[in-house]
Coordinates of N, CA, C and O in Angstrom, one line a residue:
X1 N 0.0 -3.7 -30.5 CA 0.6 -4.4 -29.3 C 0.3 -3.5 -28.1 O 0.7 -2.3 -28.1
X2 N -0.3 -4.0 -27.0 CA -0.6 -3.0 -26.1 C 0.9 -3.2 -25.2 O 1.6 -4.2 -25.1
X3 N 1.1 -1.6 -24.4 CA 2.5 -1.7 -23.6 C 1.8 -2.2 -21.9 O 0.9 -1.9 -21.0
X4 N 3.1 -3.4 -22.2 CA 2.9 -3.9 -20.7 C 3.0 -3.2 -19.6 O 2.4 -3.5 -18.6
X5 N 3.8 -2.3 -19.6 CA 3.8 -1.1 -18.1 C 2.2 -0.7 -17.6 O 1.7 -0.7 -16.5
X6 N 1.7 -0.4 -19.2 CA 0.1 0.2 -18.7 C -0.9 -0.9 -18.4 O -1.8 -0.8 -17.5
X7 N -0.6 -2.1 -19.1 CA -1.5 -3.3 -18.5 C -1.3 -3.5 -17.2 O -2.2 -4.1 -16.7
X8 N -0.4 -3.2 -16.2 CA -0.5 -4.0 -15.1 C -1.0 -3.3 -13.8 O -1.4 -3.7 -12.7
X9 N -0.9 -1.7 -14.4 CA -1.9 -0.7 -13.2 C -3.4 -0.3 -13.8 O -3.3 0.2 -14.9
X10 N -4.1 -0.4 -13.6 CA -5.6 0.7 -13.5 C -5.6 1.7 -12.5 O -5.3 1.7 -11.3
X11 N -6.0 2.8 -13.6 CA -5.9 4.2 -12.6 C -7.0 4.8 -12.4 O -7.4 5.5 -13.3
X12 N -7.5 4.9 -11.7 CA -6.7 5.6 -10.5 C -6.6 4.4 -9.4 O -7.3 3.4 -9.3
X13 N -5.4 4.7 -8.8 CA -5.4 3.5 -7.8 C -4.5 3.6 -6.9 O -3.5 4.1 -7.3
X14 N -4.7 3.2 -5.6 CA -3.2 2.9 -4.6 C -2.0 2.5 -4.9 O -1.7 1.3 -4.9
X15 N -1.3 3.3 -5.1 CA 0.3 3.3 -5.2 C 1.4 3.2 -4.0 O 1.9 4.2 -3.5
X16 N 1.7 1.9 -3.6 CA 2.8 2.5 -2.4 C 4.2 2.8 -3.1 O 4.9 2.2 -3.9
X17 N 4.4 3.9 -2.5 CA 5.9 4.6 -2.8 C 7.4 4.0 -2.0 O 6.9 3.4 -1.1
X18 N 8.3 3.8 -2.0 CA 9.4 3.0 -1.3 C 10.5 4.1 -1.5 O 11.2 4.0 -2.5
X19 N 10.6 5.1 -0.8 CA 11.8 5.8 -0.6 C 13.2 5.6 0.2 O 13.3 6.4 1.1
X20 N 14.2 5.0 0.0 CA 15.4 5.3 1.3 C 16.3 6.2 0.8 O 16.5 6.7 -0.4
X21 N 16.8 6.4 2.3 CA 18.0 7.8 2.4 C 18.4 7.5 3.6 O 17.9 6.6 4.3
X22 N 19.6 8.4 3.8 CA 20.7 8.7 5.1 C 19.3 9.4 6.1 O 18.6 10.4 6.1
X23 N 19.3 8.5 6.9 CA 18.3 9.3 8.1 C 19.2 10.6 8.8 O 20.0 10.6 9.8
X24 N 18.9 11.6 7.9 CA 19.1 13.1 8.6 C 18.4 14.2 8.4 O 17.5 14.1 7.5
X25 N 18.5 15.3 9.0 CA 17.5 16.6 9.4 C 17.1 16.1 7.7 O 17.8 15.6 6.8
X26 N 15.6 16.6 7.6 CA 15.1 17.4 6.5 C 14.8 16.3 5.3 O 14.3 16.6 4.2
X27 N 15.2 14.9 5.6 CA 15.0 13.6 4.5 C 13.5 13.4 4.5 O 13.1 13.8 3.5
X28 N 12.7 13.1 5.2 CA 11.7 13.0 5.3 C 10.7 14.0 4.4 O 9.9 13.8 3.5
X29 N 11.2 15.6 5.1 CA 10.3 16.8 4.8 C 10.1 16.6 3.0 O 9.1 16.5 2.3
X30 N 12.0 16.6 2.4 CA 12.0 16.8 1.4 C 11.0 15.8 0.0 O 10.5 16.1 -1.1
X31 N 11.0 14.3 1.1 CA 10.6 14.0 0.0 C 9.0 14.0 0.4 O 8.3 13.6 -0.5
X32 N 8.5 14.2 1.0 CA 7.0 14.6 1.4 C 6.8 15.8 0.3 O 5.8 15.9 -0.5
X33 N 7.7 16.7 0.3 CA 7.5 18.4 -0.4 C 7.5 17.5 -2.4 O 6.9 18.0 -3.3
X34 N 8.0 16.5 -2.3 CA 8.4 16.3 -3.6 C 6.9 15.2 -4.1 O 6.3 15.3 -5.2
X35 N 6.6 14.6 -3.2 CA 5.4 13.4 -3.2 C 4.0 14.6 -3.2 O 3.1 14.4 -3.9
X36 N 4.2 15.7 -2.3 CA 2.9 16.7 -2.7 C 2.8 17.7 -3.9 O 1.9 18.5 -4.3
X37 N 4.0 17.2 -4.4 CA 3.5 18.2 -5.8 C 3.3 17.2 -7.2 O 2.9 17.5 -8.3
X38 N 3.5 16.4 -6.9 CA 2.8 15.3 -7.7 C 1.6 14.6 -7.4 O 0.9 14.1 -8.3
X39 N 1.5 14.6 -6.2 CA -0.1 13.8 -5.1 C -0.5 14.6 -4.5 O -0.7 14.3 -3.3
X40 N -0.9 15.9 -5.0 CA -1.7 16.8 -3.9 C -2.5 16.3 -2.9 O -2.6 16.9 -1.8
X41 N -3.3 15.1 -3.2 CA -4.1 14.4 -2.1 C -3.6 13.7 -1.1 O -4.3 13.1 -0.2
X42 N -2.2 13.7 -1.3 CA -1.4 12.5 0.0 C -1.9 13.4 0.8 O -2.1 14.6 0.6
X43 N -2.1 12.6 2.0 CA -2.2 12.8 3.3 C -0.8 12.6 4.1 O -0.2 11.5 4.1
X44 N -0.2 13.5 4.6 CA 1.2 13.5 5.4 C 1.3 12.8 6.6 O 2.4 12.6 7.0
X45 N 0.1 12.3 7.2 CA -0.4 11.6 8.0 C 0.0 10.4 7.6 O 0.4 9.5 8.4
X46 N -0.1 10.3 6.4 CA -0.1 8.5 6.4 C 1.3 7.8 5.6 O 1.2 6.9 4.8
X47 N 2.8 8.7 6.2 CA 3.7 8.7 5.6 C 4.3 7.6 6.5 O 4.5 8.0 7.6
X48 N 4.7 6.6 6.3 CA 5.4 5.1 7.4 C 6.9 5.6 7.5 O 7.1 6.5 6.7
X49 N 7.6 5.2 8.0 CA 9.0 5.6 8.5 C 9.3 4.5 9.2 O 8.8 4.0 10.3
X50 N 10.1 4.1 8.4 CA 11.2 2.5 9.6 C 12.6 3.2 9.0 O 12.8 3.7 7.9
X51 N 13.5 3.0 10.4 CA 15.1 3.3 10.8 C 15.8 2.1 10.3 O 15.0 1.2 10.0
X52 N 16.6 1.9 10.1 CA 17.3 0.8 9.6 C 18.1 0.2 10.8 O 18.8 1.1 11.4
X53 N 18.1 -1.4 11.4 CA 18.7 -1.4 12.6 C 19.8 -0.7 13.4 O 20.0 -0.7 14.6
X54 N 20.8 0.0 12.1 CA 22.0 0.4 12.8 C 21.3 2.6 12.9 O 21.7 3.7 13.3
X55 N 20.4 2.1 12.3 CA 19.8 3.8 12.4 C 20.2 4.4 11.7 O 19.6 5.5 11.8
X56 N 21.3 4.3 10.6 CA 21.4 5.5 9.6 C 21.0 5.7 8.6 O 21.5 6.5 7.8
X57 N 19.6 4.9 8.3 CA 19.2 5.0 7.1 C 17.3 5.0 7.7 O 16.7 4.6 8.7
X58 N 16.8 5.6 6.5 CA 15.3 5.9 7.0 C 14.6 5.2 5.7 O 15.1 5.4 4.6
X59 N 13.6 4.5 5.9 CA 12.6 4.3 4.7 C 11.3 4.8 5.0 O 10.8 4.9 6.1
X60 N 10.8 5.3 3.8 CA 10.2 5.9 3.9 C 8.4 5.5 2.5 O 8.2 6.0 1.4
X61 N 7.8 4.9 3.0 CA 6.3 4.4 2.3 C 5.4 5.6 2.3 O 5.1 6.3 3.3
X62 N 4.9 5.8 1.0 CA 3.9 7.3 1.1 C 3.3 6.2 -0.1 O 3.9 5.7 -1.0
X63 N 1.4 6.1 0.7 CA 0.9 5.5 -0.8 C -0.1 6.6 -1.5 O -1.0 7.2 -1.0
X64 N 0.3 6.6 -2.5 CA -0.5 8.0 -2.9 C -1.7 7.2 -4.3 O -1.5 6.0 -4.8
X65 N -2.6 7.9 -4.5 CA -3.3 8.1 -5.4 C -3.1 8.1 -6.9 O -2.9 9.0 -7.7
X66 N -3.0 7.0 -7.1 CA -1.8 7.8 -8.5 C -2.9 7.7 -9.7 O -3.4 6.6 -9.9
X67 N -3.2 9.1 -10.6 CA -4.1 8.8 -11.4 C -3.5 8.4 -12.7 O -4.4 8.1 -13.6
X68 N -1.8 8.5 -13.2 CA -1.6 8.0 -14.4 C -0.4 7.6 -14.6 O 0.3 7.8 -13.6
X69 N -0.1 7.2 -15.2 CA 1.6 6.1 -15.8 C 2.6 8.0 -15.9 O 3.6 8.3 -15.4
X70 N 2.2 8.3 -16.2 CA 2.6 9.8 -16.8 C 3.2 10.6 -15.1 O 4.4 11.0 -14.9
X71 N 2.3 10.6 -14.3 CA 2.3 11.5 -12.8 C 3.4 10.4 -12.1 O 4.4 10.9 -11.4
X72 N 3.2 9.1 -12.2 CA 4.4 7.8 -11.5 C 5.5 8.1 -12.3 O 6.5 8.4 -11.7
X73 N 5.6 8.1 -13.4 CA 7.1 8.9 -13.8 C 7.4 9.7 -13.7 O 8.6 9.4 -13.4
X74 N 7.2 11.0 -13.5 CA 7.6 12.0 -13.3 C 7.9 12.4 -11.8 O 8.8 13.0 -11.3
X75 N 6.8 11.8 -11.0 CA 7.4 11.0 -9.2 C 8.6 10.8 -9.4 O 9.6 11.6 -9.3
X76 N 8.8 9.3 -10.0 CA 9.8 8.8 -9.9 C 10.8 9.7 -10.0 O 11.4 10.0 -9.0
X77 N 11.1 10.2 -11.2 CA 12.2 11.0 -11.7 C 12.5 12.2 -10.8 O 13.7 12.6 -10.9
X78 N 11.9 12.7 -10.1 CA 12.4 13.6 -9.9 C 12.9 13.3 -7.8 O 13.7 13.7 -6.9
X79 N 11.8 12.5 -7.8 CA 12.6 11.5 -6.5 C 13.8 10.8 -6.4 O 14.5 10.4 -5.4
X80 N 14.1 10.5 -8.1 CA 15.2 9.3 -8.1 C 16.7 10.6 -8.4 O 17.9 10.6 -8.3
X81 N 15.9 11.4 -8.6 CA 17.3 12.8 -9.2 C 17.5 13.7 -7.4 O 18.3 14.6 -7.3
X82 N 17.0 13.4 -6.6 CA 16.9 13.8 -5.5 C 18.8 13.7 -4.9 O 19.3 12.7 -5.3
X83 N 19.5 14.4 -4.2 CA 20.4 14.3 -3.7 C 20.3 13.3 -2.2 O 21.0 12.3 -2.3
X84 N 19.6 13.5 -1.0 CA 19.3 12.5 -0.1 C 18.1 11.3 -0.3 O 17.5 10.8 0.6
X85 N 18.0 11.2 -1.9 CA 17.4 9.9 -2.0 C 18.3 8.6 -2.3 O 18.6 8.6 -3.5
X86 N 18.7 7.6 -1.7 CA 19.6 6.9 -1.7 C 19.1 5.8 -2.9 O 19.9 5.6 -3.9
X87 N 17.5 4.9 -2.7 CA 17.0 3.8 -3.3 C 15.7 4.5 -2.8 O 15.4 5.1 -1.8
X88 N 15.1 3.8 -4.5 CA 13.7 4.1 -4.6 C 12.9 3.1 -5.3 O 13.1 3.0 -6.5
X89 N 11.6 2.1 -4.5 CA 10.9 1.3 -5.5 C 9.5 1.4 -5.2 O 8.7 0.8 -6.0

């Protein structure tokens, strides 16, 4: 039985990331510092940032390279264990 998680990506391939948090000092940095030790090739350049209308909240799109089911978990996890990471998809 093959697992459906790995049927639906081919790797290596574009991954967009979906990060929110409390838009304050240092949300952004952290999770950039956390997206380059998993995606050494992200470009910090190409990090999207929208405010949330009332402005207290930041989202945050980083599409990285993702070469395995293995490297997107361990993203995940350790973005989702993050203290100013609010929601992540």
């Amino acid at each position: 039985m093959v697992d459906e998680r790995q049927s639906l990506l081919e790797f290596p391939c574009a991954f967009p990331l979906k990060v929110m948090g409390r838009a304050e000092d240092g949300f952004a940095q952290a999770v950039l510092e956390v997206v380059l030790r998993h995606a050494p090739d992200f470009d910090a350049a190409t990090m999207e940032m929208r405010a949330s209308s009332a402005g207290r909240y930041l989202g945050l799109t980083c599409t990285i390279n993702a070469t395995s089911r293995e490297q997107l978990d361990l993203l995940y996890r350790e973005l989702g264990a993050h203290p100013l990471v609010r929601l992540l998809l």
